[in-house]
Amino acid sequence: MTAPVIVYSADLVVPITAPPIPHGAIAVRAGRILHVGDRSWVCAELASRGIAYDEVHWPGVITPGLVNAHTHLQYTGMAAVGAGTYSGFDAWDDAFTDAYHSGSDWRADAATGAALALAAGTTAIADVVTDPEAASALHDARVHGITYWEVMSWTNQEWAARGRAEVEARLDALPSPPGTGLSPHAPYSLDVQPLHEIPDIVRERGGRIHLHLGEAALEREFEHAHPDPWHSRRLGSFRELRGAGFGTGATEFVDQLGVLGPDCHIAHGVYMTARDRAILRSRGTTVALCPRSNAVIGLDEPPVAAYLVEGNPLAVGTDSLSSSPSLDLMADVAALHVLARSQGYTGRDLSELLLRAATLGGAHAMGLDTGPDRTGYLAVGALADLTFFDIAVTTVDDTIEHLVTAGTGTASATVISGEVRHASTAFTEQTGVTA
Ligand SMILES: [Zn+2]
């Protein structure tokens, strides 16, 4: 028996890898996209092949499912920390550490986070996990993405003695699907040896790497007088390197250790010089921008306009509720639009680029944009991961601009692998479809 075909049509369909389609449609069969195009063409195509279908029409916008390229779902219960305002990374970290040690049900909090993300139109997530209780959130919620086991605080000695074996066991125990990987927390919270070995542990298994980079001001590159490269000296950590008077920035530091590459993406990228941004581009490493988290923590603005002008691959993340007001990725997309314009980016393509970052960009960051389970865009054969927005459709350009600048809270339904996983009351009233 052939699987039934559902045609999802809308006033505007935005495939990302093809031009936007007014009165467009996506035919879905067995969790994958069978056709994308003009609604009348898709219906005629199915009819000509003798394929019966049901149609669900949405008087708004359909995009590829949103991809949240950086969050920690297990911190969903720490919204009290995220509701504060801080003077910088250390002040926020003090509040975070107090709350972290006050005890939480990580499994339940991570499940709540996955449900919130789904309701906000998210179909794939880069989820950083610090405690094993939270490790099955994506798997249990049947959300795509990568679960990253977070690695931090190992000294070179402890890493050699037991750290490496422990981390390998944690990585191998992560539930799959989704994909798995390791997240070396940050250049300053691990010694050199773990930072050097973690990429190989992941790469031997074909997994993914993700780290916080350029989030703390101390990672910034500064001028120094050392004539020799830092790696010609036996330095045990980034902090030791700084203590020895080297001004090497964190990006060059992890690059020398072999951490970067197309199988690695970074979160934040706030404290990045032009040279740092060039290193990221040359290694094929995507930056997941988290502007609302940066603002809560009291960091400087990420150089959004520079990334856009220079052509860095970009994605968008909410970070967790411990540093952000919500898991609604469109709120970060709107914040990026404001930052890019205030930093002088004048291109008419801004909304289009940001919508791409929030979908295909995130999929690319996690290696999910190619291969049999590709997602992040609407094309034949890709997973049928869709987000339905309650946005009035006018001209194509104005509608996309409206979605990007005012799309917060407008995700009305979420389809993952062809299955309706979230439907708002308005969506159900309009279409008769429930989750
Ligand atoms: Zn983070």
GROMACS .gro file of C-alpha atoms and ligand atoms in nm:
model
  436
    1MET     CA    1   0.000   0.000   0.000
    2THR     CA    2   0.127   0.345  -0.091
    3ALA     CA    3   0.146   0.600   0.188
    4PRO     CA    4  -0.119   0.873   0.165
    5VAL     CA    5  -0.014   1.207   0.021
    6ILE     CA    6  -0.089   1.534   0.198
    7VAL     CA    7  -0.059   1.863   0.014
    8TYR     CA    8   0.020   2.158   0.241
    9SER     CA    9  -0.061   2.478   0.054
   10ALA     CA   10  -0.022   2.839   0.165
   11ASP     CA   11  -0.044   3.193   0.035
   12LEU     CA   12   0.336   3.198   0.040
   13VAL     CA   13   0.580   2.905   0.050
   14VAL     CA   14   0.948   2.989   0.108
   15PRO     CA   15   1.169   2.694   0.004
   16ILE     CA   16   1.498   2.884   0.082
   17THR     CA   17   1.690   2.696  -0.191
   18ALA     CA   18   1.447   2.818  -0.461
   19PRO     CA   19   1.255   3.143  -0.513
   20PRO     CA   20   0.957   3.211  -0.284
   21ILE     CA   21   0.630   3.074  -0.428
   22PRO     CA   22   0.304   3.274  -0.393
   23HIS     CA   23   0.013   3.028  -0.378
   24GLY     CA   24   0.260   2.747  -0.330
   25ALA     CA   25   0.229   2.389  -0.210
   26ILE     CA   26   0.435   2.105  -0.072
   27ALA     CA   27   0.325   1.747  -0.135
   28VAL     CA   28   0.439   1.510   0.141
   29ARG     CA   29   0.457   1.132   0.135
   30ALA     CA   30   0.605   0.899   0.397
   31GLY     CA   31   0.769   1.186   0.586
   32ARG     CA   32   0.945   1.332   0.284
   33ILE     CA   33   0.878   1.601   0.029
   34LEU     CA   34   0.737   1.463  -0.295
   35HIS     CA   35   0.682   1.792  -0.482
   36VAL     CA   36   0.728   2.165  -0.415
   37GLY     CA   37   0.594   2.438  -0.638
   38ASP     CA   38   0.300   2.641  -0.752
   39ARG     CA   39  -0.012   2.493  -0.590
   40SER     CA   40  -0.194   2.432  -0.919
   41TRP     CA   41   0.118   2.268  -1.067
   42VAL     CA   42   0.167   2.040  -0.765
   43CYS     CA   43  -0.200   1.931  -0.776
   44ALA     CA   44  -0.193   1.877  -1.153
   45GLU     CA   45   0.128   1.678  -1.123
   46LEU     CA   46  -0.025   1.447  -0.861
   47ALA     CA   47  -0.345   1.409  -1.066
   48SER     CA   48  -0.150   1.325  -1.381
   49ARG     CA   49   0.026   1.048  -1.191
   50GLY     CA   50  -0.302   0.919  -1.054
   51ILE     CA   51  -0.196   0.998  -0.695
   52ALA     CA   52  -0.483   1.077  -0.456
   53TYR     CA   53  -0.418   1.339  -0.187
   54ASP     CA   54  -0.572   1.544   0.089
   55GLU     CA   55  -0.504   1.916   0.100
   56VAL     CA   56  -0.442   2.132   0.406
   57HIS     CA   57  -0.457   2.502   0.315
   58TRP     CA   58  -0.302   2.766   0.538
   59PRO     CA   59  -0.369   3.136   0.466
   60GLY     CA   60  -0.021   3.243   0.575
   61VAL     CA   61   0.342   3.142   0.521
   62ILE     CA   62   0.513   2.802   0.518
   63THR     CA   63   0.891   2.784   0.561
   64PRO     CA   64   1.129   2.496   0.627
   65GLY     CA   65   1.123   2.398   0.995
   66LEU     CA   66   1.323   2.634   1.213
   67VAL     CA   67   1.664   2.509   1.325
   68ASN     CA   68   1.777   2.625   1.670
   69ALA     CA   69   2.154   2.598   1.633
   70HIS     CA   70   2.242   2.656   2.000
   71THR     CA   71   2.054   2.582   2.317
   72HIS     CA   72   2.072   2.384   2.641
   73LEU     CA   73   1.723   2.236   2.686
   74GLN     CA   74   1.808   2.109   3.034
   75TYR     CA   75   1.829   2.468   3.163
   76THR     CA   76   1.462   2.535   3.081
   77GLY     CA   77   1.384   2.551   3.453
   78MET     CA   78   1.636   2.830   3.510
   79ALA     CA   79   1.424   3.112   3.366
   80ALA     CA   80   1.475   3.315   3.686
   81VAL     CA   81   1.844   3.350   3.594
   82GLY     CA   82   1.753   3.444   3.235
   83ALA     CA   83   1.512   3.710   3.361
   84GLY     CA   84   1.797   3.902   3.524
   85THR     CA   85   2.030   4.157   3.371
   86TYR     CA   86   2.405   4.126   3.408
   87SER     CA   87   2.715   4.335   3.361
   88GLY     CA   88   2.907   4.065   3.173
   89PHE     CA   89   2.991   3.700   3.151
   90ASP     CA   90   3.135   3.657   3.503
   91ALA     CA   91   2.836   3.822   3.674
   92TRP     CA   92   2.593   3.604   3.480
   93ASP     CA   93   2.805   3.293   3.543
   94ASP     CA   94   2.787   3.350   3.921
   95ALA     CA   95   2.406   3.361   3.909
   96PHE     CA   96   2.397   3.061   3.678
   97THR     CA   97   2.630   2.852   3.897
   98ASP     CA   98   2.423   2.918   4.211
   99ALA     CA   99   2.104   2.811   4.035
  100TYR     CA  100   2.270   2.511   3.870
  101HIS     CA  101   2.376   2.367   4.204
  102SER     CA  102   2.040   2.427   4.370
  103GLY     CA  103   1.905   2.107   4.220
  104SER     CA  104   1.680   2.048   3.921
  105ASP     CA  105   1.494   1.768   3.747
  106TRP     CA  106   1.707   1.787   3.433
  107ARG     CA  107   1.508   1.522   3.248
  108ALA     CA  108   1.174   1.697   3.302
  109ASP     CA  109   1.319   2.042   3.232
  110ALA     CA  110   1.477   1.923   2.906
  111ALA     CA  111   1.147   1.765   2.797
  112THR     CA  112   0.966   2.092   2.873
  113GLY     CA  113   1.226   2.277   2.667
  114ALA     CA  114   1.178   2.045   2.370
  115ALA     CA  115   0.800   2.100   2.387
  116LEU     CA  116   0.846   2.480   2.402
  117ALA     CA  117   1.080   2.473   2.104
  118LEU     CA  118   0.838   2.257   1.905
  119ALA     CA  119   0.554   2.498   1.979
  120ALA     CA  120   0.773   2.782   1.849
  121GLY     CA  121   0.813   2.612   1.512
  122THR     CA  122   1.145   2.434   1.572
  123THR     CA  123   1.212   2.104   1.397
  124ALA     CA  124   1.586   2.059   1.463
  125ILE     CA  125   1.801   2.158   1.759
  126ALA     CA  126   2.169   2.169   1.858
  127ASP     CA  127   2.120   2.065   2.222
  128VAL     CA  128   2.414   2.087   2.461
  129VAL     CA  129   2.378   1.841   2.750
  130THR     CA  130   2.570   1.865   3.079
  131ASP     CA  131   2.392   1.598   3.286
  132PRO     CA  132   2.307   1.247   3.163
  133GLU     CA  133   1.943   1.275   3.281
  134ALA     CA  134   1.886   1.535   3.007
  135ALA     CA  135   2.051   1.340   2.726
  136SER     CA  136   1.739   1.185   2.574
  137ALA     CA  137   1.535   1.507   2.525
  138LEU     CA  138   1.567   1.526   2.146
  139HIS     CA  139   1.534   1.149   2.107
  140ASP     CA  140   1.221   1.133   2.325
  141ALA     CA  141   1.060   1.435   2.154
  142ARG     CA  142   1.148   1.298   1.806
  143VAL     CA  143   1.302   1.630   1.713
  144HIS     CA  144   1.589   1.634   1.462
  145GLY     CA  145   1.932   1.774   1.538
  146ILE     CA  146   2.239   1.681   1.734
  147THR     CA  147   2.277   1.601   2.105
  148TYR     CA  148   2.617   1.728   2.221
  149TRP     CA  149   2.771   1.600   2.543
  150GLU     CA  150   2.936   1.898   2.709
  151VAL     CA  151   3.294   1.862   2.827
  152MET     CA  152   3.447   2.110   3.069
  153SER     CA  153   3.688   2.169   3.357
  154TRP     CA  154   3.931   1.885   3.281
  155THR     CA  155   4.297   1.951   3.356
  156ASN     CA  156   4.557   1.782   3.137
  157GLN     CA  157   4.643   1.535   3.417
  158GLU     CA  158   4.285   1.437   3.504
  159TRP     CA  159   4.196   1.412   3.138
  160ALA     CA  160   4.476   1.161   3.075
  161ALA     CA  161   4.396   0.966   3.392
  162ARG     CA  162   4.022   0.925   3.346
  163GLY     CA  163   3.865   1.215   3.153
  164ARG     CA  164   3.910   1.076   2.804
  165ALA     CA  165   3.763   0.735   2.891
  166GLU     CA  166   3.470   0.895   3.073
  167VAL     CA  167   3.389   1.130   2.786
  168GLU     CA  168   3.409   0.852   2.527
  169ALA     CA  169   3.166   0.645   2.735
  170ARG     CA  170   2.926   0.942   2.768
  171LEU     CA  171   2.938   1.006   2.393
  172ASP     CA  172   2.877   0.641   2.308
  173ALA     CA  173   2.580   0.627   2.551
  174LEU     CA  174   2.390   0.923   2.394
  175PRO     CA  175   2.055   0.806   2.252
  176SER     CA  176   2.032   0.814   1.873
  177PRO     CA  177   1.855   0.936   1.666
  178PRO     CA  178   1.928   1.228   1.662
  179GLY     CA  179   2.296   1.265   1.570
  180THR     CA  180   2.552   1.295   1.847
  181GLY     CA  181   2.868   1.485   1.921
  182LEU     CA  182   3.082   1.654   2.182
  183SER     CA  183   3.084   2.013   2.297
  184PRO     CA  184   3.416   2.119   2.450
  185HIS     CA  185   3.261   2.401   2.654
  186ALA     CA  186   3.500   2.685   2.576
  187PRO     CA  187   3.871   2.749   2.511
  188TYR     CA  188   3.925   2.883   2.865
  189SER     CA  189   3.740   2.608   3.057
  190LEU     CA  190   3.948   2.312   2.937
  191ASP     CA  191   4.321   2.249   2.924
  192VAL     CA  192   4.510   2.198   2.598
  193GLN     CA  193   4.511   1.816   2.598
  194PRO     CA  194   4.132   1.762   2.608
  195LEU     CA  195   4.080   2.040   2.351
  196HIS     CA  196   4.333   1.867   2.128
  197GLU     CA  197   4.189   1.515   2.165
  198ILE     CA  198   3.812   1.581   2.165
  199PRO     CA  199   3.793   1.652   1.790
  200ASP     CA  200   3.961   1.319   1.711
  201ILE     CA  201   3.728   1.130   1.947
  202VAL     CA  202   3.432   1.278   1.759
  203ARG     CA  203   3.580   1.244   1.411
  204GLU     CA  204   3.668   0.876   1.460
  205ARG     CA  205   3.293   0.824   1.506
  206GLY     CA  206   3.171   1.061   1.234
  207GLY     CA  207   3.003   1.286   1.493
  208ARG     CA  208   2.981   1.662   1.533
  209ILE     CA  209   3.165   1.927   1.736
  210HIS     CA  210   3.017   2.244   1.883
  211LEU     CA  211   3.166   2.495   2.126
  212HIS     CA  212   3.112   2.836   2.279
  213LEU     CA  213   3.364   3.069   2.116
  214GLY     CA  214   3.406   3.443   2.147
  215GLU     CA  215   3.142   3.467   2.419
  216ALA     CA  216   3.367   3.595   2.699
  217ALA     CA  217   3.564   3.916   2.655
  218LEU     CA  218   3.878   3.742   2.783
  219GLU     CA  219   3.889   3.544   2.456
  220ARG     CA  220   3.964   3.856   2.257
  221GLU     CA  221   4.289   3.882   2.067
  222PHE     CA  222   4.525   4.161   2.172
  223GLU     CA  223   4.862   4.292   2.063
  224HIS     CA  224   5.164   4.125   2.218
  225ALA     CA  225   5.539   4.134   2.181
  226HIS     CA  226   5.620   3.761   2.166
  227PRO     CA  227   5.817   3.687   1.849
  228ASP     CA  228   5.749   3.308   1.866
  229PRO     CA  229   5.418   3.134   1.807
  230TRP     CA  230   5.253   3.028   2.133
  231HIS     CA  231   5.247   2.661   2.032
  232SER     CA  232   5.627   2.653   2.020
  233ARG     CA  233   5.606   2.671   2.401
  234ARG     CA  234   5.476   2.404   2.639
  235LEU     CA  235   5.166   2.581   2.762
  236GLY     CA  236   4.894   2.383   2.933
  237SER     CA  237   4.591   2.601   2.877
  238PHE     CA  238   4.453   2.921   2.726
  239ARG     CA  239   4.478   3.090   3.065
  240GLU     CA  240   4.846   2.987   3.094
  241LEU     CA  241   4.906   3.125   2.749
  242ARG     CA  242   4.758   3.456   2.852
  243GLY     CA  243   4.955   3.446   3.175
  244ALA     CA  244   5.274   3.405   2.970
  245GLY     CA  245   5.193   3.731   2.789
  246PHE     CA  246   5.064   3.596   2.460
  247GLY     CA  247   4.781   3.799   2.306
  248THR     CA  248   4.662   3.513   2.089
  249GLY     CA  249   4.282   3.513   2.059
  250ALA     CA  250   4.070   3.212   2.144
  251THR     CA  251   3.978   3.148   1.781
  252GLU     CA  252   4.339   3.118   1.669
  253PHE     CA  253   4.406   2.907   1.980
  254VAL     CA  254   4.141   2.643   1.902
  255ASP     CA  255   4.230   2.659   1.534
  256GLN     CA  256   4.590   2.562   1.613
  257LEU     CA  257   4.455   2.269   1.814
  258GLY     CA  258   4.257   2.141   1.515
  259VAL     CA  259   3.915   2.198   1.667
  260LEU     CA  260   3.758   2.397   1.382
  261GLY     CA  261   3.629   2.254   1.055
  262PRO     CA  262   3.309   2.198   0.859
  263ASP     CA  263   3.204   1.936   1.117
  264CYS     CA  264   3.222   2.199   1.393
  265HIS     CA  265   3.008   2.503   1.459
  266ILE     CA  266   3.048   2.768   1.724
  267ALA     CA  267   2.800   2.958   1.939
  268HIS     CA  268   2.800   3.337   1.993
  269GLY     CA  269   3.104   3.466   1.801
  270VAL     CA  270   3.079   3.804   1.977
  271TYR     CA  271   3.447   3.884   2.042
  272MET     CA  272   3.582   3.818   1.692
  273THR     CA  273   3.833   4.028   1.500
  274ALA     CA  274   3.837   4.041   1.120
  275ARG     CA  275   4.114   3.781   1.131
  276ASP     CA  276   3.909   3.552   1.358
  277ARG     CA  277   3.614   3.577   1.119
  278ALA     CA  278   3.844   3.493   0.828
  279ILE     CA  279   3.974   3.186   1.014
  280LEU     CA  280   3.616   3.064   1.067
  281ARG     CA  281   3.535   3.111   0.697
  282SER     CA  282   3.847   2.934   0.582
  283ARG     CA  283   3.768   2.633   0.805
  284GLY     CA  284   3.404   2.614   0.693
  285THR     CA  285   3.286   2.672   1.051
  286THR     CA  286   2.938   2.820   1.098
  287VAL     CA  287   2.862   3.078   1.369
  288ALA     CA  288   2.535   3.033   1.561
  289LEU     CA  289   2.441   3.387   1.669
  290CYS     CA  290   2.240   3.419   1.994
  291PRO     CA  291   2.177   3.795   2.021
  292ARG     CA  292   1.915   3.793   2.297
  293SER     CA  293   2.137   3.581   2.522
  294ASN     CA  294   2.428   3.819   2.458
  295ALA     CA  295   2.208   4.113   2.562
  296VAL     CA  296   2.086   3.946   2.885
  297ILE     CA  297   2.444   3.861   2.987
  298GLY     CA  298   2.558   4.214   2.911
  299LEU     CA  299   2.806   4.130   2.636
  300ASP     CA  300   2.892   4.353   2.344
  301GLU     CA  301   2.696   4.310   2.022
  302PRO     CA  302   2.802   4.029   1.788
  303PRO     CA  303   2.945   4.177   1.462
  304VAL     CA  304   2.638   4.077   1.258
  305ALA     CA  305   2.690   4.325   0.973
  306ALA     CA  306   3.056   4.224   0.935
  307TYR     CA  307   2.966   3.855   0.920
  308LEU     CA  308   2.703   3.927   0.655
  309VAL     CA  309   2.928   4.149   0.442
  310GLU     CA  310   3.223   3.908   0.465
  311GLY     CA  311   3.010   3.602   0.394
  312ASN     CA  312   3.053   3.389   0.707
  313PRO     CA  313   2.816   3.092   0.721
  314LEU     CA  314   2.557   3.185   0.984
  315ALA     CA  315   2.295   3.011   1.197
  316VAL     CA  316   2.073   3.129   1.483
  317GLY     CA  317   2.034   2.996   1.836
  318THR     CA  318   1.823   3.099   2.131
  319ASP     CA  319   2.069   2.970   2.391
  320SER     CA  320   1.883   2.847   2.702
  321LEU     CA  321   1.623   3.007   2.927
  322SER     CA  322   1.906   3.067   3.175
  323SER     CA  323   2.015   3.356   2.950
  324SER     CA  324   1.722   3.421   2.718
  325PRO     CA  325   1.354   3.512   2.758
  326SER     CA  326   1.219   3.234   2.531
  327LEU     CA  327   1.301   2.947   2.296
  328ASP     CA  328   1.130   3.131   2.007
  329LEU     CA  329   1.401   3.148   1.740
  330MET     CA  330   1.210   3.417   1.549
  331ALA     CA  331   1.272   3.658   1.838
  332ASP     CA  332   1.647   3.617   1.782
  333VAL     CA  333   1.598   3.657   1.408
  334ALA     CA  334   1.420   3.988   1.473
  335ALA     CA  335   1.698   4.098   1.709
  336LEU     CA  336   1.959   4.018   1.443
  337HIS     CA  337   1.770   4.233   1.193
  338VAL     CA  338   1.784   4.529   1.431
  339LEU     CA  339   2.156   4.475   1.503
  340ALA     CA  340   2.251   4.437   1.136
  341ARG     CA  341   2.075   4.760   1.040
  342SER     CA  342   2.215   4.956   1.335
  343GLN     CA  343   2.564   4.830   1.245
  344GLY     CA  344   2.525   4.965   0.893
  345TYR     CA  345   2.418   4.665   0.687
  346THR     CA  346   2.205   4.820   0.412
  347GLY     CA  347   2.152   4.523   0.179
  348ARG     CA  348   1.797   4.455   0.063
  349ASP     CA  349   1.868   4.086   0.109
  350LEU     CA  350   1.886   4.111   0.490
  351SER     CA  351   1.555   3.941   0.572
  352GLU     CA  352   1.618   3.666   0.320
  353LEU     CA  353   1.967   3.600   0.463
  354LEU     CA  354   1.840   3.586   0.821
  355LEU     CA  355   1.555   3.349   0.735
  356ARG     CA  356   1.810   3.128   0.561
  357ALA     CA  357   2.036   3.138   0.869
  358ALA     CA  358   1.742   3.025   1.087
  359THR     CA  359   1.670   2.724   0.864
  360LEU     CA  360   1.927   2.601   0.613
  361GLY     CA  361   2.211   2.774   0.801
  362GLY     CA  362   2.136   2.577   1.116
  363ALA     CA  363   2.100   2.251   0.925
  364HIS     CA  364   2.434   2.317   0.755
  365ALA     CA  365   2.597   2.394   1.092
  366MET     CA  366   2.508   2.042   1.209
  367GLY     CA  367   2.574   1.863   0.879
  368LEU     CA  368   2.203   1.799   0.828
  369ASP     CA  369   2.167   1.983   0.495
  370THR     CA  370   2.290   1.692   0.283
  371GLY     CA  371   2.253   1.314   0.286
  372PRO     CA  372   1.944   1.098   0.312
  373ASP     CA  373   1.795   1.285   0.613
  374ARG     CA  374   1.850   1.635   0.483
  375THR     CA  375   1.647   1.919   0.627
  376GLY     CA  376   1.649   2.301   0.649
  377TYR     CA  377   1.498   2.364   0.306
  378LEU     CA  378   1.203   2.258   0.094
  379ALA     CA  379   1.307   2.036  -0.195
  380VAL     CA  380   1.210   1.695  -0.329
  381GLY     CA  381   1.339   1.411  -0.112
  382ALA     CA  382   1.421   1.625   0.192
  383LEU     CA  383   1.253   1.551   0.525
  384ALA     CA  384   0.909   1.716   0.541
  385ASP     CA  385   1.000   1.954   0.825
  386LEU     CA  386   0.773   2.259   0.798
  387THR     CA  387   0.677   2.565   1.000
  388PHE     CA  388   0.346   2.746   0.943
  389PHE     CA  389   0.338   3.118   1.031
  390ASP     CA  390   0.033   3.331   1.098
  391ILE     CA  391   0.159   3.617   0.882
  392ALA     CA  392  -0.062   3.805   0.637
  393VAL     CA  393   0.069   3.768   0.284
  394THR     CA  394   0.112   4.082   0.073
  395THR     CA  395   0.404   4.112  -0.173
  396VAL     CA  396   0.677   3.849  -0.141
  397ASP     CA  397   0.944   4.095  -0.018
  398ASP     CA  398   0.715   4.269   0.231
  399THR     CA  399   0.586   3.939   0.367
  400ILE     CA  400   0.935   3.799   0.428
  401GLU     CA  401   1.042   4.129   0.586
  402HIS     CA  402   0.735   4.118   0.811
  403LEU     CA  403   0.806   3.755   0.907
  404VAL     CA  404   1.169   3.834   0.995
  405THR     CA  405   1.106   4.158   1.184
  406ALA     CA  406   0.776   4.064   1.353
  407GLY     CA  407   0.756   3.685   1.340
  408THR     CA  408   0.795   3.638   1.715
  409GLY     CA  409   0.508   3.428   1.847
  410THR     CA  410   0.353   3.370   1.503
  411ALA     CA  411   0.451   3.003   1.451
  412SER     CA  412   0.114   2.829   1.431
  413ALA     CA  413   0.198   2.471   1.340
  414THR     CA  414   0.503   2.247   1.325
  415VAL     CA  415   0.543   1.942   1.103
  416ILE     CA  416   0.834   1.704   1.162
  417SER     CA  417   0.899   1.426   0.910
  418GLY     CA  418   0.550   1.482   0.771
  419GLU     CA  419   0.375   1.455   1.107
  420VAL     CA  420   0.188   1.751   1.260
  421ARG     CA  421   0.358   1.780   1.598
  422HIS     CA  422   0.217   2.115   1.708
  423ALA     CA  423  -0.098   2.298   1.602
  424SER     CA  424  -0.226   2.622   1.753
  425THR     CA  425  -0.597   2.669   1.814
  426ALA     CA  426  -0.607   2.910   1.519
  427PHE     CA  427  -0.441   2.650   1.295
  428THR     CA  428  -0.687   2.380   1.399
  429GLU     CA  429  -0.986   2.611   1.350
  430GLN     CA  430  -0.861   2.706   1.005
  431THR     CA  431  -0.757   2.363   0.878
  432GLY     CA  432  -0.935   2.110   1.099
  433VAL     CA  433  -0.592   1.954   1.169
  434THR     CA  434  -0.475   1.877   1.523
  435ALA     CA  435  -0.136   1.765   1.647
  436ZN      ZN  436   2.534   2.813   2.550
   0.00000   0.00000   0.00000
